[in-house]
Tab-separated table of C-alpha atoms in Angstrom:
chain	number	residue	atom	x	y	z
A	183	MET	CA	0.000	0.000	0.000
A	184	LYS	CA	2.862	2.408	0.764
A	185	ASN	CA	4.268	1.915	-2.720
A	186	ARG	CA	0.838	2.478	-4.223
A	187	ILE	CA	0.419	5.720	-2.243
A	188	LYS	CA	3.877	6.904	-3.314
A	189	CYS	CA	3.017	6.127	-6.914
A	190	GLU	CA	-0.266	8.054	-6.708
A	191	LEU	CA	1.476	10.942	-4.970
A	192	LYS	CA	4.004	11.197	-7.808
A	193	LYS	CA	1.144	11.045	-10.293
A	194	PHE	CA	-0.663	13.830	-8.449
A	195	LEU	CA	2.399	16.085	-8.345
A	196	HIS	CA	3.450	15.360	-11.927
A	197	PRO	CA	1.115	17.821	-13.735
A	198	LEU	CA	2.718	21.257	-13.912
A	199	PRO	CA	-0.582	23.071	-13.088
A	200	HIS	CA	-0.814	21.139	-9.802
A	201	ARG	CA	2.674	22.208	-8.771
A	202	ILE	CA	2.007	25.800	-9.787
A	203	VAL	CA	-1.179	25.925	-7.698
A	204	ILE	CA	0.582	24.471	-4.639
A	205	VAL	CA	3.503	26.916	-4.901
A	206	PHE	CA	1.062	29.769	-5.452
A	207	LEU	CA	-0.792	28.836	-2.254
A	208	MET	CA	2.496	28.922	-0.340
A	209	ILE	CA	3.299	32.488	-1.395
A	210	LEU	CA	-0.306	33.734	-1.391
A	211	PRO	CA	-0.242	35.043	2.224
A	212	LEU	CA	2.823	37.154	1.449
A	213	LEU	CA	1.189	38.565	-1.677
A	214	PHE	CA	-1.910	39.539	0.272
A	215	ILE	CA	0.105	41.133	3.074
A	216	LEU	CA	2.126	43.202	0.607
A	217	GLY	CA	-1.067	44.134	-1.237
A	218	PHE	CA	-2.808	45.252	1.943
A	219	GLN	CA	0.211	47.259	3.067
A	220	TYR	CA	0.514	48.951	-0.325
A	221	SER	CA	-3.190	49.822	-0.301
A	222	GLU	CA	-3.023	51.253	3.214
A	223	GLN	CA	0.041	53.334	2.389
A	224	HIS	CA	-1.695	54.900	-0.591
A	225	SER	CA	-5.079	55.528	1.067
A	226	GLN	CA	-5.690	58.714	3.012
A	227	VAL	CA	-7.713	59.276	6.194
A	228	LEU	CA	-8.318	62.285	8.406
A	229	PHE	CA	-6.669	61.827	11.796
A	230	ASP	CA	-6.488	64.591	14.415
A	231	GLY	CA	-7.233	67.199	11.766
A	232	GLU	CA	-4.499	66.049	9.357
A	233	TRP	CA	-4.615	63.840	6.273
A	234	VAL	CA	-2.375	60.816	6.790
A	235	SER	CA	-2.006	57.401	5.220
A	236	LEU	CA	-4.473	54.744	6.336
A	237	ALA	CA	-1.589	52.686	7.746
A	238	LYS	CA	-0.443	55.593	9.928
A	239	GLY	CA	-4.031	56.292	10.964
A	240	LYS	CA	-4.502	52.685	12.095
A	241	GLN	CA	-1.237	52.790	14.043
A	242	SER	CA	-2.321	55.994	15.797
A	243	ALA	CA	-5.754	54.534	16.531
A	244	ASP	CA	-4.150	51.450	18.079
A	245	ARG	CA	-1.938	53.668	20.263
A	246	ILE	CA	-5.112	55.228	21.652
A	247	ARG	CA	-6.561	51.773	22.266
A	248	THR	CA	-3.310	50.752	23.952
A	249	ASP	CA	-3.599	53.748	26.292
A	250	LEU	CA	-7.145	52.595	27.117
A	251	ALA	CA	-6.244	48.907	27.328
A	252	GLY	CA	-7.566	47.107	30.359
A	253	LEU	CA	-10.603	45.623	32.063
A	254	ILE	CA	-13.804	47.498	31.269
A	255	ASP	CA	-15.024	48.762	34.646
A	256	GLU	CA	-16.026	52.085	36.215
A	257	SER	CA	-12.476	53.472	36.250
A	258	TRP	CA	-12.033	52.497	32.589
A	259	LEU	CA	-15.294	54.241	31.694
A	260	SER	CA	-14.121	57.344	33.531
A	261	ARG	CA	-10.857	57.454	31.558
A	262	ALA	CA	-12.666	56.836	28.273
A	263	LYS	CA	-15.236	59.568	29.050
A	264	THR	CA	-12.485	62.058	29.828
A	265	MET	CA	-10.756	61.222	26.552
A	266	LEU	CA	-14.043	61.537	24.644
A	267	ASP	CA	-14.718	64.964	26.213
A	268	ASP	CA	-11.238	66.087	25.184
A	269	VAL	CA	-11.656	65.123	21.533
A	270	THR	CA	-15.182	66.575	21.468
A	271	ASN	CA	-13.949	69.916	22.829
A	272	SER	CA	-11.121	69.961	20.327
A	273	ASP	CA	-13.642	70.475	17.520
A	274	LEU	CA	-12.665	67.320	15.656
A	275	GLY	CA	-15.273	66.334	13.102
A	276	GLN	CA	-17.135	63.046	13.300
A	277	MET	CA	-15.318	61.933	10.148
A	278	ASP	CA	-11.991	62.247	11.953
A	279	MET	CA	-10.528	58.800	12.697
A	280	LYS	CA	-9.303	59.910	16.121
A	281	TYR	CA	-12.796	61.025	17.137
A	282	GLN	CA	-14.307	57.796	15.776
A	283	THR	CA	-11.795	55.653	17.677
A	284	VAL	CA	-12.377	57.344	21.038
A	285	SER	CA	-16.153	57.589	20.566
A	286	ASP	CA	-16.445	53.951	19.533
A	287	ALA	CA	-14.316	52.852	22.498
A	288	TYR	CA	-16.421	54.759	25.029
A	289	TRP	CA	-19.859	53.818	23.772
A	290	LYS	CA	-18.967	50.173	23.170
A	291	GLY	CA	-17.310	50.042	26.587
A	292	LYS	CA	-20.333	51.609	28.267
A	293	TYR	CA	-22.678	49.228	26.498
A	294	THR	CA	-20.491	46.305	27.563
A	295	TYR	CA	-20.324	47.466	31.172
A	296	ASN	CA	-24.093	47.908	31.376
A	297	ASN	CA	-24.940	44.554	29.792
A	298	TYR	CA	-22.163	42.156	30.805
A	299	GLU	CA	-23.399	41.338	34.306
A	300	THR	CA	-27.038	41.592	33.223
A	301	ASN	CA	-26.644	38.947	30.556
A	302	LYS	CA	-24.536	36.755	32.800
A	303	HIS	CA	-27.432	36.496	35.262
A	304	ASN	CA	-30.285	36.693	32.759
A	305	ILE	CA	-32.444	33.555	32.877
A	306	MET	CA	-32.903	33.872	29.080
A	307	THR	CA	-29.164	33.546	28.460
A	308	PRO	CA	-28.274	29.956	27.440
A	309	GLU	CA	-26.151	28.110	29.973
A	310	ILE	CA	-23.416	27.431	27.439
A	311	VAL	CA	-23.119	31.181	26.813
A	312	LYS	CA	-23.028	31.875	30.555
A	313	VAL	CA	-19.998	29.595	30.740
A	314	ASP	CA	-18.255	31.862	28.214
A	315	LEU	CA	-19.204	34.945	30.175
A	316	GLU	CA	-17.773	33.402	33.350
A	317	LYS	CA	-14.629	32.353	31.510
A	318	HIS	CA	-13.856	35.767	29.987
A	319	SER	CA	-13.761	39.271	31.348
A	320	PRO	CA	-14.473	42.187	28.984
A	321	VAL	CA	-11.045	43.550	28.052
A	322	TYR	CA	-10.428	46.503	25.751
A	323	GLY	CA	-7.244	46.878	23.745
A	324	PRO	CA	-5.662	47.291	20.286
A	325	TYR	CA	-6.863	45.076	17.463
A	326	GLU	CA	-6.025	46.585	14.049
A	327	GLY	CA	-3.324	44.003	13.347
A	328	TRP	CA	-5.713	41.158	14.130
A	329	LEU	CA	-8.383	42.623	11.874
A	330	THR	CA	-5.909	42.746	8.995
A	331	ARG	CA	-4.686	39.225	9.709
A	332	LEU	CA	-8.224	37.818	9.734
A	333	GLU	CA	-9.044	39.689	6.542
A	334	ILE	CA	-5.968	38.223	4.820
A	335	PHE	CA	-6.761	34.809	6.256
A	336	LYS	CA	-10.277	35.004	4.807
A	337	TYR	CA	-9.016	35.433	1.244
A	338	CYS	CA	-6.253	32.837	1.636
A	339	ALA	CA	-8.708	30.292	3.038
A	340	ILE	CA	-11.229	30.828	0.260
A	341	VAL	CA	-8.529	30.419	-2.404
A	342	TYR	CA	-7.262	27.297	-0.584
A	343	ILE	CA	-10.705	25.667	-0.480
A	344	ILE	CA	-11.401	26.439	-4.147
A	345	SER	CA	-7.909	25.143	-5.027
A	346	CYS	CA	-8.774	21.842	-3.328
A	347	LEU	CA	-11.780	21.553	-5.629
A	348	TYR	CA	-9.533	22.107	-8.655
A	349	LEU	CA	-6.645	19.896	-7.548
A	350	PHE	CA	-8.796	16.844	-6.813
A	351	SER	CA	-11.591	17.206	-9.373
A	352	ASP	CA	-9.742	14.807	-11.729
A	353	LEU	CA	-8.441	12.455	-9.054
A	354	PHE	CA	-10.144	9.398	-10.583
A	355	ASN	CA	-11.408	10.387	-14.002
A	356	GLN	CA	-7.968	11.346	-15.314
A	357	GLU	CA	-7.438	7.633	-16.036
A	358	GLU	CA	-10.949	7.471	-17.486
A	359	ALA	CA	-10.134	10.350	-19.828
A	360	ALA	CA	-6.903	8.598	-20.852
A	361	GLY	CA	-8.841	5.392	-21.582
A	362	ILE	CA	-6.900	3.174	-19.165
A	363	MET	CA	-9.418	2.826	-16.341
A	364	ASP	CA	-10.822	-0.456	-17.652
A	365	MET	CA	-7.328	-1.902	-17.757
A	366	LEU	CA	-6.597	-0.743	-14.202
A	367	LYS	CA	-9.840	-2.199	-12.865
A	368	SER	CA	-9.136	-5.522	-14.532
A	369	SER	CA	-6.477	-6.147	-11.885
A	370	ARG	CA	-7.010	-6.573	-8.156
A	371	MET	CA	-4.619	-3.718	-7.338
A	372	GLY	CA	-6.587	-1.421	-9.607
A	373	ARG	CA	-9.757	-1.617	-7.552
A	374	LYS	CA	-9.848	-1.162	-3.763
A	375	PRO	CA	-6.078	-0.634	-3.274
A	376	LEU	CA	-6.114	2.068	-5.968
A	377	ALA	CA	-9.168	3.754	-4.432
A	378	PHE	CA	-7.631	3.698	-0.936
A	379	ALA	CA	-4.343	5.094	-2.263
A	380	LYS	CA	-6.035	7.947	-4.114
A	381	ILE	CA	-8.146	8.861	-1.070
A	382	ALA	CA	-5.036	8.778	1.134
A	383	VAL	CA	-3.142	11.060	-1.262
A	384	ALA	CA	-6.077	13.482	-1.427
A	385	LEU	CA	-6.313	13.728	2.368
A	386	ILE	CA	-2.543	13.974	2.868
A	387	MET	CA	-2.122	16.706	0.273
A	388	ALA	CA	-5.195	18.714	1.343
A	389	VAL	CA	-4.106	18.756	4.991
A	390	THR	CA	-0.408	19.334	4.223
A	391	VAL	CA	-1.041	22.237	1.842
A	392	GLY	CA	-3.486	23.810	4.312
A	393	LEU	CA	-1.042	23.534	7.202
A	394	LEU	CA	1.876	24.913	5.176
A	395	MET	CA	-0.152	27.845	3.864
A	396	TYR	CA	-1.382	28.702	7.344
A	397	GLY	CA	2.173	28.378	8.680
A	398	VAL	CA	3.419	30.896	6.114
A	399	LEU	CA	0.512	33.185	7.013
A	400	ALA	CA	1.124	32.912	10.765
A	401	VAL	CA	4.868	33.550	10.519
A	402	SER	CA	4.649	36.371	7.981
A	403	THR	CA	1.859	38.240	9.791
A	404	SER	CA	3.704	37.880	13.098
A	405	PHE	CA	6.698	39.700	11.620
A	406	MET	CA	4.929	42.167	9.335
A	407	LEU	CA	1.855	43.134	11.390
A	408	ASN	CA	1.387	44.466	14.898
A	409	LEU	CA	-0.495	41.643	16.596
A	410	GLN	CA	-0.989	43.286	19.958
A	411	GLY	CA	-4.248	42.646	21.728
A	412	SER	CA	-4.670	38.908	21.237
A	413	LYS	CA	-6.711	38.902	24.461
A	414	THR	CA	-8.852	41.875	23.439
A	415	THR	CA	-12.390	40.566	23.726
A	416	VAL	CA	-14.937	40.880	20.964
A	417	LEU	CA	-18.445	41.453	22.269
A	418	MET	CA	-21.681	40.580	20.558
A	419	LEU	CA	-25.356	40.819	21.496
A	420	GLU	CA	-27.811	38.915	19.342
A	421	GLY	CA	-30.386	37.210	21.509
A	422	ALA	CA	-27.688	36.394	24.053
A	423	PHE	CA	-24.405	38.049	25.009
A	424	GLN	CA	-21.306	36.279	23.743
A	425	ILE	CA	-17.645	37.049	24.295
A	426	TYR	CA	-14.393	35.799	22.723
A	427	ASN	CA	-10.897	37.103	22.200
A	428	PHE	CA	-9.024	37.369	18.922
A	429	LYS	CA	-6.770	34.408	19.633
A	430	GLU	CA	-9.790	32.105	20.019
A	431	ILE	CA	-11.437	33.479	16.898
A	432	ASN	CA	-8.212	32.906	14.939
A	433	GLN	CA	-8.042	29.278	16.115
A	434	GLN	CA	-11.672	28.730	15.210
A	435	ALA	CA	-11.162	30.188	11.730
A	436	PHE	CA	-8.212	27.844	11.142
A	437	LEU	CA	-10.267	24.791	12.127
A	438	LEU	CA	-13.100	25.861	9.842
A	439	MET	CA	-10.646	26.299	6.973
A	440	MET	CA	-9.303	22.777	7.422
A	441	VAL	CA	-12.799	21.291	7.706
A	442	GLY	CA	-13.788	23.151	4.546
A	443	GLY	CA	-10.673	22.030	2.668
A	444	VAL	CA	-10.992	18.342	3.580
A	445	SER	CA	-14.748	18.207	2.929
A	446	CYS	CA	-14.405	19.930	-0.461
A	447	THR	CA	-11.558	17.572	-1.325
A	448	MET	CA	-13.774	14.553	-0.716
A	449	VAL	CA	-16.655	16.086	-2.656
A	450	ALA	CA	-14.345	16.732	-5.619
A	451	ALA	CA	-12.939	13.191	-5.404
A	452	PHE	CA	-16.448	11.710	-5.290
A	453	LEU	CA	-17.570	13.692	-8.330
A	454	SER	CA	-14.445	12.588	-10.200
A	455	VAL	CA	-15.559	8.983	-9.681
A	456	ILE	CA	-19.122	9.358	-10.913
A	457	MET	CA	-18.329	11.783	-13.772
A	458	LYS	CA	-16.134	10.671	-16.644
A	459	LYS	CA	-15.048	14.122	-17.780
A	460	PRO	CA	-12.639	16.144	-15.555
A	461	PHE	CA	-14.303	19.383	-16.661
A	462	ALA	CA	-17.723	18.075	-15.589
A	463	SER	CA	-16.482	17.060	-12.138
A	464	LEU	CA	-14.765	20.443	-11.705
A	465	ALA	CA	-17.973	22.267	-12.678
A	466	GLY	CA	-19.942	20.106	-10.243
A	467	SER	CA	-17.451	20.868	-7.476
A	468	ILE	CA	-17.688	24.611	-8.041
A	469	LEU	CA	-21.488	24.370	-8.052
A	470	PHE	CA	-21.369	22.537	-4.722
A	471	TYR	CA	-19.206	25.290	-3.266
A	472	ALA	CA	-21.014	28.310	-4.668
A	473	GLY	CA	-24.599	27.029	-4.824
A	474	PRO	CA	-25.551	27.127	-1.117
A	475	SER	CA	-24.306	30.685	-0.696
A	476	LEU	CA	-26.795	31.803	-3.357
A	477	ILE	CA	-29.771	30.424	-1.455
A	478	THR	CA	-31.011	31.520	1.952
A	479	ILE	CA	-33.373	29.278	3.877
A	480	HIS	CA	-33.719	30.064	7.570
A	481	PHE	CA	-33.232	27.073	9.830
A	482	PHE	CA	-32.565	26.988	13.571
A	483	ASN	CA	-32.443	30.813	13.725
A	484	THR	CA	-29.713	30.978	11.100
A	485	ALA	CA	-29.231	30.179	7.434
A	486	TRP	CA	-29.011	26.458	6.684
A	487	ASN	CA	-26.075	27.167	4.386
A	488	VAL	CA	-23.998	28.192	7.401
A	489	PHE	CA	-23.059	24.491	7.521
A	490	PHE	CA	-21.570	24.586	4.015
A	491	PRO	CA	-17.876	25.342	3.413
A	492	SER	CA	-18.733	28.410	1.337
A	493	SER	CA	-20.134	30.008	4.504
A	494	PHE	CA	-17.460	28.833	6.953
A	495	LEU	CA	-15.254	31.835	6.266
A	496	ASN	CA	-17.770	34.459	5.286
A	497	PHE	CA	-16.126	37.370	7.114
A	498	GLN	CA	-18.815	39.906	6.347
A	499	ALA	CA	-18.051	43.499	7.264
A	500	LEU	CA	-14.837	42.466	8.992
A	501	ASN	CA	-13.639	46.054	9.113
A	502	GLN	CA	-16.594	46.757	11.419
A	503	LEU	CA	-15.727	43.935	13.760
A	504	MET	CA	-16.724	45.759	16.923
A	505	HIS	CA	-20.199	46.350	15.494
A	506	PHE	CA	-21.781	43.435	13.628
A	507	SER	CA	-19.546	41.226	11.572
A	508	TRP	CA	-18.382	37.795	10.542
A	509	VAL	CA	-17.260	37.208	14.106
A	510	GLN	CA	-20.824	37.650	15.322
A	511	ILE	CA	-22.144	35.299	12.651
A	512	ASN	CA	-19.362	32.848	13.366
A	513	ALA	CA	-20.004	33.061	17.103
A	514	GLN	CA	-23.220	31.182	16.459
A	515	ILE	CA	-21.155	28.384	14.911
A	516	TYR	CA	-18.691	28.519	17.786
A	517	HIS	CA	-20.967	26.477	20.029
A	518	ARG	CA	-21.932	24.251	17.127
A	519	MET	CA	-18.360	23.348	16.180
A	520	SER	CA	-19.017	19.836	17.467
A	521	ALA	CA	-22.100	19.703	15.240
A	522	VAL	CA	-20.160	21.035	12.247
A	523	GLY	CA	-17.404	18.482	12.884
A	524	LEU	CA	-19.916	15.646	13.297
A	525	ILE	CA	-21.841	16.605	10.156
A	526	TRP	CA	-18.824	16.884	7.885
A	527	GLY	CA	-17.000	13.994	9.534
A	528	THR	CA	-19.995	11.781	8.763
A	529	ILE	CA	-20.354	13.153	5.232
A	530	THR	CA	-16.630	12.665	4.571
A	531	CYS	CA	-16.790	9.033	5.732
A	532	LEU	CA	-19.867	8.404	3.584
A	533	LEU	CA	-18.133	9.985	0.604
A	534	MET	CA	-15.088	7.744	1.106
A	535	ILE	CA	-17.297	4.648	1.181
A	536	SER	CA	-19.176	5.869	-1.897
A	537	ILE	CA	-15.921	6.545	-3.740
A	538	ILE	CA	-14.703	3.006	-3.112
A	539	TYR	CA	-18.106	1.544	-4.050
A	540	PHE	CA	-18.491	3.440	-7.332
A	541	HIS	CA	-14.879	2.821	-8.278
A	542	CYS	CA	-15.113	-0.918	-7.657
A	543	LYS	CA	-18.681	-1.678	-8.833
A	544	ASN	CA	-19.187	-3.997	-11.786
A	545	LYS	CA	-15.719	-5.342	-11.206
A	546	LYS	CA	-16.614	-8.597	-12.947
A	547	ASN	CA	-17.255	-6.721	-16.187
A	548	TYR	CA	-13.894	-4.995	-15.874
A	549	ILE	CA	-12.151	-8.313	-15.214
A	550	LEU	CA	-13.880	-9.813	-18.253
A	551	LYS	CA	-12.904	-6.848	-20.405
A	552	GLY	CA	-9.307	-7.169	-19.253
A	553	TRP	CA	-9.311	-10.968	-19.946
A	554	ARG	CA	-10.773	-10.506	-23.427
A	555	SER	CA	-8.209	-7.896	-24.294
C-alpha cells in the first residue's frame, strides 16, 4: 500500500498546473500582506485634523486603544469619558478617525459594562453562553493588526478551499479520460487498493497544503503586522451576550478552513468517480461550493447554508468587527463546532465509502474486459 500511495502521490504532483497551484498557495499570504500594506500606504484618512495614510491612521488609533487597554469597569469608563470629552472639545469632526476611535471605544465600553453582568445572570441567556461569560472578562485593547490578519486569512482560506476543488476534481477520471481505467480495474490492485491510495493522497495533500499555507501566514503576519491585543475581547449581542478574544477566533477560523478544505476535497474526489469528464467534475465541485451561498433558507435561527464550506469563512463586514460582523455570525457556529465536525465527519466518511463503491462496482465486467483484451 505504501508503494501504491507513493506512486499516486508522484502522479498527483506530476502535472505542472498542480505544482504551480501548490507553490502559489504557499506564497499567497505574502502577496496579500504586501497588497494590503501597499493599499493602506496609498489611502488617506483624516486623523487629528491632518490627512495621513491609512496605515499611519490605524497605528495611531491602536496607540489610543493601547492607552485605554484594560478591564472594562467604572475606572475604565471614567478614563474613556475624559478622553471623549477632550476630543469633542477639540472640535474634531465626526469623520476624523481619532474622534471615531475614542467615541467607539467609550460607547462600546459603556454598552459592555451595562450589559455584561445583566446577561450573565439573565435567565434567558443559554447556559453554554453563561460559561463563556464566566470564563472571559471584557477587556479593551488594540486590534487593528488582528483585523488585517483575519481579513488576509479570509481570502487565503477561500482560495485554498477552491484550489482543493480544482486539484482533486480529476483524481479518478484522469485515467478514465486517458482510456486506461478499464485496464486498471481488470487487476485486483486497480480496484480497492487504488481507491484507498487515491483517497489517502487526497487527504494527505489537502491537509499538508493547508497547514503549510497557514504556517506561512502565521509567521509572515507575526513579523509584518502588529499583533498586539490577542486577548482583546470581541463582544456581541444577538439574543444572548457572547464574548471571545481574537486568539480564540483565529483558532476557530483555522479549524473551519481545514474542515472546509478536507470536505471539499472529498466532494471533488467523489464527483471525479461518478463523472467521466474532468471538466464536468470540476464544474460540479464549483457548483457545490457556490450554490448554497446563493440560497437563503432560515433554519434553527440561522441560514441552513452556514453548515456549508462556502459560509465557513464568510467574514462579512470584517472592518466593522466591533459592530456586527463575521465574528458575530461565526459566534453562532462557535458552540456548534461539534455539530459542524460531526456533520462533515460523517459526510466525509460516507463519501469515502461511496468513492470506493463506485470505483469498484461492476468489477466482474472490468475483469472480463481485461481478460478478453
